[in-house]
Amino acid sequence: MLLVHSILRWAVLLTGIWAVIRAYKGVSGKTPFTAADNKAGLFFMIACDIQLLVGIILFFTSPLVTAARADMGAAMKDGVLRLFTVEHETLAIVAIALVHIGKSKVKKATDAVKKHKLALNFYSIAMILIIIMVAMIMTKGQRGWI
């Protein structure tokens, strides 16, 4: 399951980059909001949701996290355990919430310029959080590229 979660990270990053680029092009070029723009946000949201589902399964089945949850006091003093028990999950939930809120606001907006701006703002902030998470896992969590 950890391998699936690690591979899905790349799907999240790629769909997120796609959604941000589409939104940026829409804002800078003042282009209409097309079905491709909508799909970019939708695929980003779907990738995040699948990643969240796998992450929840990992949270309850991972020996590392299970051990950390058994003694949260000690886990909070250990940077790696804290990362995998609290920090990663918190950032992930905030990032995915931003993607969902952004997608909802984009759907409700009537003006193409506003749709692109909302998508750019929400998806960019979510991507920043996701990149921070990936960097933390790859460095502090010592997980590497996969």
Short mmCIF file of C-alpha atoms in Angstrom, two decimals:
data_model
loop_
_atom_site.label_atom_id
_atom_site.label_comp_id
_atom_site.label_asym_id
_atom_site.label_seq_id
_atom_site.Cartn_x
_atom_site.Cartn_y
_atom_site.Cartn_z
CA MET A 1 0.00 0.00 0.00
CA LEU A 2 2.92 2.32 0.70
CA LEU A 3 4.20 1.80 -2.85
CA VAL A 4 0.77 2.69 -4.26
CA HIS A 5 0.67 5.83 -2.12
CA SER A 6 4.17 6.77 -3.27
CA ILE A 7 3.34 6.27 -6.94
CA LEU A 8 0.05 8.16 -6.62
CA ARG A 9 2.01 11.17 -5.36
CA TRP A 10 3.22 11.65 -8.93
CA ALA A 11 -0.34 11.54 -10.28
CA VAL A 12 -1.32 14.22 -7.77
CA LEU A 13 1.68 16.37 -8.68
CA LEU A 14 1.19 16.01 -12.44
CA THR A 15 -2.56 16.69 -12.39
CA GLY A 16 -1.98 19.59 -10.01
CA ILE A 17 0.64 21.12 -12.28
CA TRP A 18 -1.73 20.65 -15.22
CA ALA A 19 -4.59 22.38 -13.35
CA VAL A 20 -2.38 25.29 -12.24
CA ILE A 21 -0.95 25.78 -15.74
CA ARG A 22 -4.43 25.75 -17.29
CA ALA A 23 -5.63 28.29 -14.72
CA TYR A 24 -2.55 30.48 -15.22
CA LYS A 25 -2.99 30.46 -18.99
CA GLY A 26 -6.64 31.35 -18.51
CA VAL A 27 -5.80 34.30 -16.26
CA SER A 28 -2.90 35.61 -18.31
CA GLY A 29 -4.55 35.08 -21.70
CA LYS A 30 -8.06 36.01 -20.57
CA THR A 31 -9.33 32.92 -22.38
CA PRO A 32 -12.75 31.35 -21.97
CA PHE A 33 -13.14 28.64 -19.35
CA THR A 34 -13.27 25.45 -21.39
CA ALA A 35 -14.08 21.80 -20.75
CA ALA A 36 -10.31 21.12 -20.66
CA ASP A 37 -9.94 23.65 -17.82
CA ASN A 38 -12.75 21.92 -15.95
CA LYS A 39 -11.23 18.48 -16.54
CA ALA A 40 -7.84 19.60 -15.27
CA GLY A 41 -9.38 20.63 -11.95
CA LEU A 42 -11.56 17.52 -11.84
CA PHE A 43 -8.63 15.15 -12.45
CA PHE A 44 -6.58 16.99 -9.82
CA MET A 45 -9.40 16.56 -7.33
CA ILE A 46 -9.87 12.87 -8.21
CA ALA A 47 -6.13 12.18 -7.88
CA CYS A 48 -6.15 13.89 -4.47
CA ASP A 49 -9.19 11.90 -3.35
CA ILE A 50 -7.69 8.56 -4.36
CA GLN A 51 -4.44 9.54 -2.63
CA LEU A 52 -6.42 10.45 0.51
CA LEU A 53 -8.23 7.11 0.49
CA VAL A 54 -4.96 5.17 0.20
CA GLY A 55 -3.44 7.43 2.87
CA ILE A 56 -6.28 6.71 5.28
CA ILE A 57 -5.80 2.98 4.78
CA LEU A 58 -2.07 3.42 5.40
CA PHE A 59 -2.71 5.50 8.51
CA PHE A 60 -4.56 2.60 10.12
CA THR A 61 -2.40 -0.26 8.82
CA SER A 62 1.16 1.12 8.81
CA PRO A 63 3.31 -0.40 11.58
CA LEU A 64 5.20 2.90 11.90
CA VAL A 65 2.05 4.97 12.44
CA THR A 66 0.45 2.31 14.65
CA ALA A 67 3.52 2.36 16.90
CA ALA A 68 3.50 6.15 16.97
CA ARG A 69 -0.19 6.28 17.87
CA ALA A 70 0.44 3.86 20.74
CA ASP A 71 2.65 6.46 22.43
CA MET A 72 1.83 9.90 21.03
CA GLY A 73 3.98 11.64 23.64
CA ALA A 74 7.09 9.88 22.39
CA ALA A 75 5.99 10.27 18.76
CA MET A 76 5.77 14.05 19.16
CA LYS A 77 9.41 14.11 20.29
CA ASP A 78 10.57 12.11 17.27
CA GLY A 79 10.60 14.16 14.05
CA VAL A 80 10.00 11.22 11.71
CA LEU A 81 7.15 9.75 13.76
CA ARG A 82 5.56 13.20 14.14
CA LEU A 83 5.84 13.71 10.39
CA PHE A 84 4.04 10.46 9.56
CA THR A 85 1.50 10.71 12.37
CA VAL A 86 0.50 14.38 12.42
CA GLU A 87 2.22 16.78 10.03
CA HIS A 88 1.75 14.88 6.78
CA GLU A 89 -1.91 14.14 7.45
CA THR A 90 -2.71 17.70 8.50
CA LEU A 91 -1.12 19.25 5.41
CA ALA A 92 -2.78 16.66 3.17
CA ILE A 93 -6.26 17.33 4.54
CA VAL A 94 -5.81 21.11 4.21
CA ALA A 95 -4.49 20.77 0.64
CA ILE A 96 -7.31 18.45 -0.42
CA ALA A 97 -9.88 20.71 1.22
CA LEU A 98 -8.49 23.64 -0.77
CA VAL A 99 -8.79 21.65 -4.00
CA HIS A 100 -12.42 20.79 -3.19
CA ILE A 101 -13.31 24.33 -2.15
CA GLY A 102 -11.62 25.71 -5.24
CA LYS A 103 -13.42 23.27 -7.53
CA SER A 104 -16.76 24.16 -5.93
CA LYS A 105 -16.16 27.91 -6.20
CA VAL A 106 -15.04 27.55 -9.82
CA LYS A 107 -18.21 25.62 -10.61
CA LYS A 108 -20.41 28.31 -9.04
CA ALA A 109 -18.65 31.28 -10.66
CA THR A 110 -20.31 32.60 -13.81
CA ASP A 111 -17.50 34.68 -15.30
CA ALA A 112 -14.60 32.92 -17.08
CA VAL A 113 -12.01 35.33 -15.68
CA LYS A 114 -13.26 34.70 -12.14
CA LYS A 115 -13.24 30.93 -12.70
CA HIS A 116 -9.61 31.01 -13.84
CA LYS A 117 -8.57 33.27 -10.94
CA LEU A 118 -10.31 31.08 -8.36
CA ALA A 119 -8.76 27.94 -9.86
CA LEU A 120 -5.32 29.55 -9.93
CA ASN A 121 -5.52 30.73 -6.33
CA PHE A 122 -6.92 27.57 -4.74
CA TYR A 123 -4.99 25.05 -6.82
CA SER A 124 -1.71 26.97 -6.43
CA ILE A 125 -1.98 27.10 -2.65
CA ALA A 126 -2.88 23.41 -2.57
CA MET A 127 0.09 22.61 -4.80
CA ILE A 128 2.45 24.56 -2.55
CA LEU A 129 1.28 22.49 0.42
CA ILE A 130 1.58 19.27 -1.58
CA ILE A 131 5.11 20.14 -2.68
CA ILE A 132 6.03 20.89 0.93
CA MET A 133 4.62 17.49 1.95
CA VAL A 134 6.54 15.66 -0.76
CA ALA A 135 9.74 17.48 0.16
CA MET A 136 9.27 16.64 3.84
CA ILE A 137 8.70 12.96 3.06
CA MET A 138 11.67 12.78 0.71
CA THR A 139 14.06 14.52 3.11
CA LYS A 140 12.93 14.25 6.71
CA GLY A 141 11.00 11.03 6.17
CA GLN A 142 13.87 9.60 4.12
CA ARG A 143 11.52 7.94 1.63
CA GLY A 144 13.27 8.95 -1.60
CA TRP A 145 11.69 9.29 -5.03
CA ILE A 146 9.37 6.27 -4.73
#
